[in-house]
Coordinates of N, CA and C and ligand atoms in Angstrom, one line a residue:
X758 N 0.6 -43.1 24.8 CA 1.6 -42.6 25.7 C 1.7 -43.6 26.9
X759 N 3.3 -43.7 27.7 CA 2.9 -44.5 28.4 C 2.9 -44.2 29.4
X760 N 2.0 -44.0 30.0 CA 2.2 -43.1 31.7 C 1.3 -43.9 32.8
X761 N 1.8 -43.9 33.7 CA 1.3 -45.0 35.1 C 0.0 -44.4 35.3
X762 N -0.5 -45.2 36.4 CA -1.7 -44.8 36.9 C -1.2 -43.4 38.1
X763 N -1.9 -42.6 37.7 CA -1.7 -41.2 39.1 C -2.8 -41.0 40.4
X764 N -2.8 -40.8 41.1 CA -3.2 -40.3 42.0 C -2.8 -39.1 43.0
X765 N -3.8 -38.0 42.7 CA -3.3 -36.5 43.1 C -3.8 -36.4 44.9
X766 N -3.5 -36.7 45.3 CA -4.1 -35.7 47.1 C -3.4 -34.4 47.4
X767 N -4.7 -34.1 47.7 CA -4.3 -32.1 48.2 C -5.0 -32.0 49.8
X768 N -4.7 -31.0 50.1 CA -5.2 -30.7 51.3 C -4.5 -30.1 52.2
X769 N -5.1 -28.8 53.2 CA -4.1 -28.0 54.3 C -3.2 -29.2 55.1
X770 N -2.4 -28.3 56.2 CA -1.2 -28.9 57.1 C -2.5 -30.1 58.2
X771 N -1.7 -31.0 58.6 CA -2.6 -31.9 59.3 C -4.1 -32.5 59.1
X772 N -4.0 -32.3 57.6 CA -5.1 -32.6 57.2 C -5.1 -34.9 57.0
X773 N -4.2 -35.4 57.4 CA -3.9 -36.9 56.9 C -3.4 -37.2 55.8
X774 N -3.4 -36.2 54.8 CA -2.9 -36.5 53.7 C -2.0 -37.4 53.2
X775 N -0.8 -37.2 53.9 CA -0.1 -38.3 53.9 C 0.1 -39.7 54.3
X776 N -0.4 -39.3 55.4 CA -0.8 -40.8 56.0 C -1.8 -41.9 55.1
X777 N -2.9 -41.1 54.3 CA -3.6 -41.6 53.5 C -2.8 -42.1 52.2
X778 N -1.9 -41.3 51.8 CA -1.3 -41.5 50.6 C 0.1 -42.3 50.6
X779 N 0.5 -42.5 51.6 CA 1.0 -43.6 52.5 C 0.6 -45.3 51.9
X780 N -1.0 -45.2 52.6 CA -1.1 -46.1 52.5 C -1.9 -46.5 51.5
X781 N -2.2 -45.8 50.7 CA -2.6 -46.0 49.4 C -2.0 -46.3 48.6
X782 N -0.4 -45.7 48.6 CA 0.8 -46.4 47.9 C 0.7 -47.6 47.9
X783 N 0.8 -48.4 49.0 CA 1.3 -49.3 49.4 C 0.6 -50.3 49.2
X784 N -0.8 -49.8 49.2 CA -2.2 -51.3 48.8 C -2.4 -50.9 47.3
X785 N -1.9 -50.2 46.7 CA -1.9 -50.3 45.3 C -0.5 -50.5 44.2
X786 N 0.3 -50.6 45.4 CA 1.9 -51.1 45.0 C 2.5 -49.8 44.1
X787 N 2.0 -48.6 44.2 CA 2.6 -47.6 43.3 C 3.8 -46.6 44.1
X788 N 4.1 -45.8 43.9 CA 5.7 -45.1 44.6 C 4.5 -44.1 44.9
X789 N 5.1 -43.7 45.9 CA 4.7 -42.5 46.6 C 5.5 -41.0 46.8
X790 N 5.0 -39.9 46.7 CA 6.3 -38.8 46.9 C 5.1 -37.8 48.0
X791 N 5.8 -37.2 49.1 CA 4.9 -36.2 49.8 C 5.9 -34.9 49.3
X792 N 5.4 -34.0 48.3 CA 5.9 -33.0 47.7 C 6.2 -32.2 48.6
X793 N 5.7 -32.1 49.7 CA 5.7 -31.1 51.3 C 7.6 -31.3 51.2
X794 N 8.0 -32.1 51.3 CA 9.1 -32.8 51.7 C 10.5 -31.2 50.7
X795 N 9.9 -31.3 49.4 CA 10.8 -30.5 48.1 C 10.7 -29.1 48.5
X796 N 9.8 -28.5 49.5 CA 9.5 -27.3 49.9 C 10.4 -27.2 51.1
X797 N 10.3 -28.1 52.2 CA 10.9 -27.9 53.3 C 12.8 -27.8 53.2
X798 N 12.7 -29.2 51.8 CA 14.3 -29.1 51.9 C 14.6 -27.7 51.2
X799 N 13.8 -26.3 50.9 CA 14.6 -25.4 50.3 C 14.3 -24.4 51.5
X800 N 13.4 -24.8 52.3 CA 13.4 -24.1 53.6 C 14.1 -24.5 54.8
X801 N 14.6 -25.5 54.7 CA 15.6 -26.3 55.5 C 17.3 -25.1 55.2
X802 N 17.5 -25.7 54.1 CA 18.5 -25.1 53.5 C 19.1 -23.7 53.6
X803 N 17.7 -22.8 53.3 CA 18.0 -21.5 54.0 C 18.1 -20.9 55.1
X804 N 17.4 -21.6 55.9 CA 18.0 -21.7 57.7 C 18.8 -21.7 57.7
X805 N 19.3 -23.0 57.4 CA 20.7 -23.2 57.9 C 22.1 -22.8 57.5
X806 N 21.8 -22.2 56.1 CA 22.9 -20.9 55.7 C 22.4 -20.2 56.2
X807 N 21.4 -19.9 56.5 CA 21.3 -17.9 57.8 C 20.7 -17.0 56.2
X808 N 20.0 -17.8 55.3 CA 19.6 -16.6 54.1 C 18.2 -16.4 54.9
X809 N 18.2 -14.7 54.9 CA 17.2 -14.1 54.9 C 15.8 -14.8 53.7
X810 N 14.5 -15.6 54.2 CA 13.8 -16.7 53.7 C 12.9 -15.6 52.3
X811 N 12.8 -14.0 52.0 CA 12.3 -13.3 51.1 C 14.0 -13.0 50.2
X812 N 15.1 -13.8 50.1 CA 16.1 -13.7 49.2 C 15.4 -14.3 48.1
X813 N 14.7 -13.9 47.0 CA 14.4 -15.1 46.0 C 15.5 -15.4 45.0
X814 N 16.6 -14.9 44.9 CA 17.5 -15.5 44.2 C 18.4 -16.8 45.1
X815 N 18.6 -16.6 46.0 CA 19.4 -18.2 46.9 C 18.2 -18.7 46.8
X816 N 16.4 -18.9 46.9 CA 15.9 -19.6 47.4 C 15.8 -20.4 45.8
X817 N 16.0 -19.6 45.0 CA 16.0 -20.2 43.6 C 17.1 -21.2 43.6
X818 N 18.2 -21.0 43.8 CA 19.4 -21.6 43.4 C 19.6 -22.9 44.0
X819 N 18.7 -22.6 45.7 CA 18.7 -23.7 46.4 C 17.8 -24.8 46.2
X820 N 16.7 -24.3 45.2 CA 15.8 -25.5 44.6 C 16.3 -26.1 43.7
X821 N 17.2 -25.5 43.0 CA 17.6 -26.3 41.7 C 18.5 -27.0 42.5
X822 N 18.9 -27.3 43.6 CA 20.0 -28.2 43.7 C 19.4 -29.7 44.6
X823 N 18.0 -29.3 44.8 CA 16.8 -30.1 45.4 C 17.0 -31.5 45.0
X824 N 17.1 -32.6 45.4 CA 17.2 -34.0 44.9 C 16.1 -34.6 45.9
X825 N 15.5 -35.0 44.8 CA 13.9 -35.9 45.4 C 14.2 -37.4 46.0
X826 N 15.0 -37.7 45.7 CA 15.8 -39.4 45.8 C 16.6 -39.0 47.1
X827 N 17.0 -37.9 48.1 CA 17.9 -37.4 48.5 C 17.2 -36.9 49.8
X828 N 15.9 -37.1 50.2 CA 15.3 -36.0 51.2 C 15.2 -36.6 52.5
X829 N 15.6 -35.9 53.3 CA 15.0 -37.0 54.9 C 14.1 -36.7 55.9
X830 N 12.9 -37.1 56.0 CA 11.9 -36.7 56.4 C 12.6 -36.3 58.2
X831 N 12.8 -37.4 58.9 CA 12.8 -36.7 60.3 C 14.0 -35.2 60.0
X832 N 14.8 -34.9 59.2 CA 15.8 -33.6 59.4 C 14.9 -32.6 59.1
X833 N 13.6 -33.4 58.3 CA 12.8 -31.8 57.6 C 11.8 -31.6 57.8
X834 N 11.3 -32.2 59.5 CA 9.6 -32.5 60.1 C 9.4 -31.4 61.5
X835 N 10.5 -30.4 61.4 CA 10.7 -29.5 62.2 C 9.5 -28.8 62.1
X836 N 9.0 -27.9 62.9 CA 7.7 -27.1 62.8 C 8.4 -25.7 62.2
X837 N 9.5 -25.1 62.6 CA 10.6 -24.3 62.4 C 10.7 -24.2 60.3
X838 N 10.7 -25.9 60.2 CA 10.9 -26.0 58.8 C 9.8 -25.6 57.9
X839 N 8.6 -26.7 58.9 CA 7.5 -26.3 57.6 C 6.8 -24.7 57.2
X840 N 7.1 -23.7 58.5 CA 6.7 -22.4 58.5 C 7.6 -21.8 57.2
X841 N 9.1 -21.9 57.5 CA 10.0 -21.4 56.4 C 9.6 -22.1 54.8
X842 N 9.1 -23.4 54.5 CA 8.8 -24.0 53.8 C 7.2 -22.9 52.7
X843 N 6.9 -22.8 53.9 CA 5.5 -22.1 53.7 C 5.5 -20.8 53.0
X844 N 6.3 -20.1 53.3 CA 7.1 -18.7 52.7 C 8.4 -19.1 51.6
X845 N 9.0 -19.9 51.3 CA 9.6 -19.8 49.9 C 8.7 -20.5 49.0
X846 N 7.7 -21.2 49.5 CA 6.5 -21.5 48.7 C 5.7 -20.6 47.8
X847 N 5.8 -19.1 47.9 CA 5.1 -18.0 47.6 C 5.8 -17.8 45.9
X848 N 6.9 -17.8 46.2 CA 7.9 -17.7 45.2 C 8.2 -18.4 44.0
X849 N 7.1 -17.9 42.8 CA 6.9 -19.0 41.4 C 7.9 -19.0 41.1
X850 N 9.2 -18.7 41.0 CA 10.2 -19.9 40.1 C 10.7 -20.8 40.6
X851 N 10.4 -20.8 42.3 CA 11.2 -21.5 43.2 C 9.7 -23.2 42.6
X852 N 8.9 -22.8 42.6 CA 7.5 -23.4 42.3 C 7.7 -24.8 41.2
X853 N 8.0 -23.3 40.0 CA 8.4 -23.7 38.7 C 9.2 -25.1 38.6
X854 N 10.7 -24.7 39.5 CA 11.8 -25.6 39.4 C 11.4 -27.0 40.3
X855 N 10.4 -26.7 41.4 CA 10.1 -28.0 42.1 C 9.0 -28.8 41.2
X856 N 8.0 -28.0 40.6 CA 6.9 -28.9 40.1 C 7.6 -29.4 39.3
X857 N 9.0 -29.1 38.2 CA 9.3 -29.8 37.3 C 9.7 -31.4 37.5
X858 N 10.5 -31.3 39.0 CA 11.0 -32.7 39.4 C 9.7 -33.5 39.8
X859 N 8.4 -33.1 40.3 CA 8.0 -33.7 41.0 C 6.9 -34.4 39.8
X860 N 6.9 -33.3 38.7 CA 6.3 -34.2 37.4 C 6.9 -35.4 36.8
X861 N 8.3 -34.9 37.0 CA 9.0 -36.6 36.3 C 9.1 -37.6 37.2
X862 N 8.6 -37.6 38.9 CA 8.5 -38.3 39.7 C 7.1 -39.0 39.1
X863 N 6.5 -38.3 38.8 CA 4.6 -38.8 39.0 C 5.2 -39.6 37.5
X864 N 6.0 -39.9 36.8 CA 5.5 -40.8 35.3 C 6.3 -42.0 35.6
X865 N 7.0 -42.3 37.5 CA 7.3 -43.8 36.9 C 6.5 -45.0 37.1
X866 N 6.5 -45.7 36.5 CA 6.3 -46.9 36.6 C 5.7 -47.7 37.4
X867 N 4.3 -48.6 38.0 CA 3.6 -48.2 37.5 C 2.7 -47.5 37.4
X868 N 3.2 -46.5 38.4 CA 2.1 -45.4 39.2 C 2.7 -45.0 40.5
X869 N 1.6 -43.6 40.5 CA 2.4 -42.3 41.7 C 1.3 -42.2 42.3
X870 N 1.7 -42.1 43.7 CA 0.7 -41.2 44.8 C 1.2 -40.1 44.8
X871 N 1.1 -38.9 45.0 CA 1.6 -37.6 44.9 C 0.5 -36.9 46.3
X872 N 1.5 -36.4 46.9 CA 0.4 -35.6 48.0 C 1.0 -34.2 48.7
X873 N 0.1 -33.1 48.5 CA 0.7 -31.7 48.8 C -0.2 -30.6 48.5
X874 N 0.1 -29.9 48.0 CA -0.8 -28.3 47.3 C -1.7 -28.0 46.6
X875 N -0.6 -28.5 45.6 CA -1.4 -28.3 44.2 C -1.0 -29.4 43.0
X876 N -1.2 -30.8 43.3 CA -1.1 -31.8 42.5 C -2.0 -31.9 42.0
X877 N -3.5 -32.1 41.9 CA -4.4 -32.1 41.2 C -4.6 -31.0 40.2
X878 N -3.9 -29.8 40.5 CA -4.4 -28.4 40.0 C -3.2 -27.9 39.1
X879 N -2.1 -28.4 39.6 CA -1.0 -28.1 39.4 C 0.1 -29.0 38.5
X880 N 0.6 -29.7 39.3 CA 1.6 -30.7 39.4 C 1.1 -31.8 38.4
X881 N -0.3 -32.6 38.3 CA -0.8 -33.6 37.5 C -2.0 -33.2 36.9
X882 N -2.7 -32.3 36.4 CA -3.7 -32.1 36.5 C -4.8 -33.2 35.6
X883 N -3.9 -33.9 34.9 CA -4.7 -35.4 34.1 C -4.4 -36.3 35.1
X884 N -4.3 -36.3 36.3 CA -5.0 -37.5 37.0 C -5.9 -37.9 37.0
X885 N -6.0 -39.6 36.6 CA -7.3 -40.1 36.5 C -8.5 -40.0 38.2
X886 N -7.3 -39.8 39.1 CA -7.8 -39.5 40.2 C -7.3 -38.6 41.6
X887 N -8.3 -37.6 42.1 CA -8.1 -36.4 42.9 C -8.6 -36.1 43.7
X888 N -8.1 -36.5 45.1 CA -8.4 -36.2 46.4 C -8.3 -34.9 46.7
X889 N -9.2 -34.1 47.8 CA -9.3 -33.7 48.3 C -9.4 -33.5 49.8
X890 N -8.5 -33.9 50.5 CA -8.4 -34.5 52.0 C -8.6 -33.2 52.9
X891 N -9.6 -33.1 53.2 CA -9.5 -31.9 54.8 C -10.3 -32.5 56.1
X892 N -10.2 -31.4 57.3 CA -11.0 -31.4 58.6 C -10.7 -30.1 59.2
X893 N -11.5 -30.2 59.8 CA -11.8 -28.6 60.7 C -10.3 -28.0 61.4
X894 N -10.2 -26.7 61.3 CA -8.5 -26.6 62.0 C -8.4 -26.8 63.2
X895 N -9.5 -26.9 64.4 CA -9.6 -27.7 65.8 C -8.8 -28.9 65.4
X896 N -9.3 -29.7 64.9 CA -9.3 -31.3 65.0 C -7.9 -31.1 64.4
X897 N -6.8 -30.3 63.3 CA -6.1 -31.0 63.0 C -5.2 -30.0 63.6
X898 N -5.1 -28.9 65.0 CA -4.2 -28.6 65.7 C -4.3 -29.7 66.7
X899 N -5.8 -30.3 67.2 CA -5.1 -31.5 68.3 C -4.5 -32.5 67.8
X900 N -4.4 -33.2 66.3 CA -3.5 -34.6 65.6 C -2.2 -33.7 65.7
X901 N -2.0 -32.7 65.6 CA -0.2 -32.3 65.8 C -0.1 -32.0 67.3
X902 N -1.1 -31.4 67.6 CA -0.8 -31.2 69.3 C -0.4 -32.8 69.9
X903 N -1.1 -33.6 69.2 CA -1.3 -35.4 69.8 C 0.3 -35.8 69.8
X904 N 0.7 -35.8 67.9 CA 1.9 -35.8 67.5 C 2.9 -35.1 68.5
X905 N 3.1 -33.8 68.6 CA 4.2 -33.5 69.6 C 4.2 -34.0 71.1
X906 N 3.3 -34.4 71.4 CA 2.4 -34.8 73.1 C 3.8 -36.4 73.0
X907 N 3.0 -36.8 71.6 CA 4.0 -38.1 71.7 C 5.6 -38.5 71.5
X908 N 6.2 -37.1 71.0 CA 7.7 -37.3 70.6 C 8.2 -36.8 72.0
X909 N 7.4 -36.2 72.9 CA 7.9 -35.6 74.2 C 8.0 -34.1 74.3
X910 N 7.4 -33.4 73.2 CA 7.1 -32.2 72.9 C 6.3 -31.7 73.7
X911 N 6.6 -30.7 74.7 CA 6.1 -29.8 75.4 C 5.6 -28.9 74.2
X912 N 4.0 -29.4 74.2 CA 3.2 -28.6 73.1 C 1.9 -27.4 73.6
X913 N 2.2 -26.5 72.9 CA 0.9 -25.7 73.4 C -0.5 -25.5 72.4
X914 N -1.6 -26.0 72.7 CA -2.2 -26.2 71.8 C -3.2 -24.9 71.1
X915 N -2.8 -23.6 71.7 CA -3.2 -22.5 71.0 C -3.1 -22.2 70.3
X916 N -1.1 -22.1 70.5 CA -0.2 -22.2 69.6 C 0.0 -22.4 68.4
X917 N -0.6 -23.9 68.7 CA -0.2 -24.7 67.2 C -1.8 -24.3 66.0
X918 N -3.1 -24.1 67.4 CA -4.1 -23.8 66.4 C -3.7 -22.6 65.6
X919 N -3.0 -22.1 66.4 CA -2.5 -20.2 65.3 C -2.1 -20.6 64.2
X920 N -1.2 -21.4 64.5 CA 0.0 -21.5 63.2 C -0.9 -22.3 61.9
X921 N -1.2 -23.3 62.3 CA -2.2 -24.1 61.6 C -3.3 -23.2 60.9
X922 N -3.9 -21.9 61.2 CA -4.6 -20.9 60.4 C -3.9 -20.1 60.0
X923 N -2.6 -20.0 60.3 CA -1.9 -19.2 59.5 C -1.5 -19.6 58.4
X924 N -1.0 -20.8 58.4 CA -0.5 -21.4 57.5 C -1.4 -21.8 55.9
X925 N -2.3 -21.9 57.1 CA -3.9 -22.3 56.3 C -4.3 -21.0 54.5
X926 N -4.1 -19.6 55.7 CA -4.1 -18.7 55.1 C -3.0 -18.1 53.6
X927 N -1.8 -18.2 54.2 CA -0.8 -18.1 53.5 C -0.9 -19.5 52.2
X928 N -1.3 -20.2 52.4 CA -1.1 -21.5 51.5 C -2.1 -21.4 50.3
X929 N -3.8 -20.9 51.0 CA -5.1 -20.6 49.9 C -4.9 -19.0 49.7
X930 N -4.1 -18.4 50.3 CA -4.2 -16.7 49.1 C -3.0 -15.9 48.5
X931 N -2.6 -17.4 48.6 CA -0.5 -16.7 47.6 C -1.5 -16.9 46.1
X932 N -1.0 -16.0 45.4 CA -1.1 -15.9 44.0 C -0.9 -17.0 43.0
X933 N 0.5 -17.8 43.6 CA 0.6 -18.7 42.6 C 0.4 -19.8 43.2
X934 N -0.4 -21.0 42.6 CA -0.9 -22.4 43.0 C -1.7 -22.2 44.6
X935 N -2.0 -21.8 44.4 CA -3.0 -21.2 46.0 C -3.6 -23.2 46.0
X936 N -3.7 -22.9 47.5 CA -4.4 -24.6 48.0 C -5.8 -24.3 47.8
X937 N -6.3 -25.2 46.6 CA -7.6 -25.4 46.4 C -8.2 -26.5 45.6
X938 N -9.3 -27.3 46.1 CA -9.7 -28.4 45.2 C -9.9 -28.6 43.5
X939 N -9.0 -29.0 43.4 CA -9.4 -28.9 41.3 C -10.8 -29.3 41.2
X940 N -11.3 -28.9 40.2 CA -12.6 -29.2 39.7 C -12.9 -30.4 39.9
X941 N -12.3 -31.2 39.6 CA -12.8 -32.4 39.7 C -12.0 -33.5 40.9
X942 N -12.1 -33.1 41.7 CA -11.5 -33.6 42.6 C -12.5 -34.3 43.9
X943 N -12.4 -35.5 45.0 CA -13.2 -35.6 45.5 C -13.0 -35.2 46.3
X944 N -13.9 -34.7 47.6 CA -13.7 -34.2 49.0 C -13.9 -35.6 49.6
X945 N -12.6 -35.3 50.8 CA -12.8 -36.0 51.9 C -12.8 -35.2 53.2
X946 N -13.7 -35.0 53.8 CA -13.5 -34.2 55.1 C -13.5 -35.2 56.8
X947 N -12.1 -35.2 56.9 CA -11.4 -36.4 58.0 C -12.1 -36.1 59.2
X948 N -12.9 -34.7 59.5 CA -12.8 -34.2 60.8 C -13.3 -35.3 61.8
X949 N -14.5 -36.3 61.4 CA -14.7 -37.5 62.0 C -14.0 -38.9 61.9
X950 N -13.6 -39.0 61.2 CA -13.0 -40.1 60.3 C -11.9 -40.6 61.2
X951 N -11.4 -42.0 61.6 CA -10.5 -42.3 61.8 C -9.7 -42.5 60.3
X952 N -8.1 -42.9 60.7 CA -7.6 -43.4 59.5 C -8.0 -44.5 58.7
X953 N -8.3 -45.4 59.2 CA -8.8 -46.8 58.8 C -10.1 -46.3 57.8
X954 N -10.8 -45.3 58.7 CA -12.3 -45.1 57.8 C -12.0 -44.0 56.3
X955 N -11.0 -43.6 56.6 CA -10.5 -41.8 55.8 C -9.8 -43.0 54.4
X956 N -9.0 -44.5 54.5 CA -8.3 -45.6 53.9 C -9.1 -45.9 53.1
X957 N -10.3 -46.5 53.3 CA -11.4 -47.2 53.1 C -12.5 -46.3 52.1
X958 N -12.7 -45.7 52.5 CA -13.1 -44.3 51.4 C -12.8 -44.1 50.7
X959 N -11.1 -43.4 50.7 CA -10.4 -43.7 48.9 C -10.2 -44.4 48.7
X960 N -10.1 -45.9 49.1 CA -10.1 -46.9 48.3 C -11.3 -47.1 47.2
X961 N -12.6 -47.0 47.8 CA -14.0 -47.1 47.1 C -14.0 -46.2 46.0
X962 N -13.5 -44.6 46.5 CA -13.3 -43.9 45.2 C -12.3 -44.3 43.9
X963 N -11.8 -45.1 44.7 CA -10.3 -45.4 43.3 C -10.7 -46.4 43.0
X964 N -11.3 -47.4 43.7 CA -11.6 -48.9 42.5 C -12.5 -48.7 41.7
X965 N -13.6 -47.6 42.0 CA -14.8 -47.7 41.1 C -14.1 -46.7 39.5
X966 N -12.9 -45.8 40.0 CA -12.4 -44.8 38.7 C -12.0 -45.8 37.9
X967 N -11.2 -47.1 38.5 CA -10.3 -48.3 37.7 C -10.8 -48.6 37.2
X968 N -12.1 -49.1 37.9 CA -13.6 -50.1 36.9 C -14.2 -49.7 35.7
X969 N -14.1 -48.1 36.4 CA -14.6 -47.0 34.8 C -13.8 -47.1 33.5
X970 N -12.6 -47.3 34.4 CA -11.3 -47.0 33.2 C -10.6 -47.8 32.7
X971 N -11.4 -49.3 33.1 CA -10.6 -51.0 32.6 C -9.4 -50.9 33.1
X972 N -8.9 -50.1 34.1 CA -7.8 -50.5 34.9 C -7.3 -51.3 35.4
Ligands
CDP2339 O1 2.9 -31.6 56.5 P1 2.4 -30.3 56.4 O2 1.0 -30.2 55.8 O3 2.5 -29.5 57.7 O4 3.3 -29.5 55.4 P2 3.9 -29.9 54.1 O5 3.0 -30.7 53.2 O6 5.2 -30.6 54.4 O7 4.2 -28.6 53.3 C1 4.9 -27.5 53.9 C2 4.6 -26.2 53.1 O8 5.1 -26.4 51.8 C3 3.1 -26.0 52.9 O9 2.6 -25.2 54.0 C4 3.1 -25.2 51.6 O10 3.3 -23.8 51.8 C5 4.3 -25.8 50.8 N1 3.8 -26.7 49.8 C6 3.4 -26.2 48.6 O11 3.3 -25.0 48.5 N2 3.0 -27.1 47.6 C7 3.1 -28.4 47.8 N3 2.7 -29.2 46.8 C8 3.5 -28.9 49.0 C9 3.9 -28.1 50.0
CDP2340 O1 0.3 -34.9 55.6 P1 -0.6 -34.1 56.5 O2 0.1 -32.9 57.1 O3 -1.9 -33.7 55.8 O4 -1.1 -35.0 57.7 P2 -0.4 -36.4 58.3 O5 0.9 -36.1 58.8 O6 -0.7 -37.5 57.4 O7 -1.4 -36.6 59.6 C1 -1.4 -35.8 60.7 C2 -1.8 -36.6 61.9 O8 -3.2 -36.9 61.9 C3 -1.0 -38.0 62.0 O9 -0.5 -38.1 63.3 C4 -2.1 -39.0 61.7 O10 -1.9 -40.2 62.4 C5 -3.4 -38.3 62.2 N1 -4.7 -38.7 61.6 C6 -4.8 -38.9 60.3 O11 -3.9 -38.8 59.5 N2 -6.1 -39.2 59.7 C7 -7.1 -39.3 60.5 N3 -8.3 -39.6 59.9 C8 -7.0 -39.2 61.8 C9 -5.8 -38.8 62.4

């Protein structure tokens, strides 16, 4: 079969996931997709027609019209977005119709970073490799508290800790694809870690899978 090299990252909101998977892309020359992104634009979407976010028939209709080549991060990095994102997320056929794109994303050429829910468990589950990215929900309400502090966001940081365990909650006890580490997946827990050190870690874990794998 001919299928690239994969790499799965999972992990709650502000956990670095992406940032890691970012740049993991990039020092291993493979495409990247943050699946977060295929949720928001069907949570985006429903805002902004005014659908009530428990319609699961529009939120269906509005995934199928989902284009992965088509997303733009700053219109869908709203906090507004990723809560609505979080709630049509619950809704397996809305699930169904996004894992399918995001599976034909993960086979090109010569390899995918994939980073979000349930990529290791879900989305790729034959990845030869599977992060597990977390840190305590203190530490990763002050990196968004940090984040808004820096766009000029009058941020409250109680606030954002709520949301961040709510989110937390709603993401690990929805029924379908609940956020949880696949069996074989590695933990990384950021809560001390700079980026540079959180970089350098998967890297060690992924060159030694290559070495295993004559990669
Ligand atoms: O960046 P942040 O972690 O805040 O959120 P995101 O990755 O953009 O994801 C927004 C929401 O989409 C999450 O809270 C999940 O409910 C949902 N999501 C999911 O269910 N499965 C994925 N693979 C990715 C995101
Ligand atoms: O994708 P996810 O929501 O998991 O997190 P992110 O957007 O990659 O990272 C959230 C924030 O934490 C960003 O501002 C990062 O610069 C910061 N951060 C990090 O990603 N990793 C660390 N080890 C420390 C901070």
């Amino acid at each position: 079969k001919t299928q690239g090299f994969v790499i799965a990252i999972d992990g709650p909101a502000a956990s670095g996931k992406g940032t890691l998977a970012r740049r993991l892309a990039a020092h291993y020359g493979l495409h990247h997709l943050d699946t977060g992104l295929s949720y928001r634009a069907v949570g985006h979407a429903m805002l902004k027609a005014g659908s009530d976010l428990s319609d699961e028939m529009q939120a269906i209709a509005t995934a199928r019209d989902v284009e992965l080549a088509a997303l733009d991060r700053d219109v869908l990095s709203a906090h507004a977005v990723g809560e609505a994102a979080s709630k049509i997320a619950v809704i397996a056929q809305v699930r169904r119709i996004l894992v399918e794109k995001q599976r034909a994303f993960s086979r090109k050429l010569p390899g995918t970073v994939l980073d979000g829910r349930d990529i290791g468990t879900v989305v790729c589950p034959e990845a030869p490799v599977k992060l597990y990215v977390t840190a305590s929900a203190e530490v990763r309400a002050q990196r968004r508290y940090e984040e808004e502090i820096s766009k000029g966001i009058v941020a409250d940081f109680g606030r954002i800790l709520a949301d961040i365990k709510l989110r937390d909650e709603r993401d690990m006890d929805r029924q379908d694809s609940p956020l949880k580490p696949a069996q074989d997946a590695y933990l990384l827990d950021t809560s001390k870690m700079s980026i540079e050190a959180a970089f350098s870690a998967a890297c060690a874990i992924i060159d030694r899978v290559m070495a295993e794998n004559r990669i």
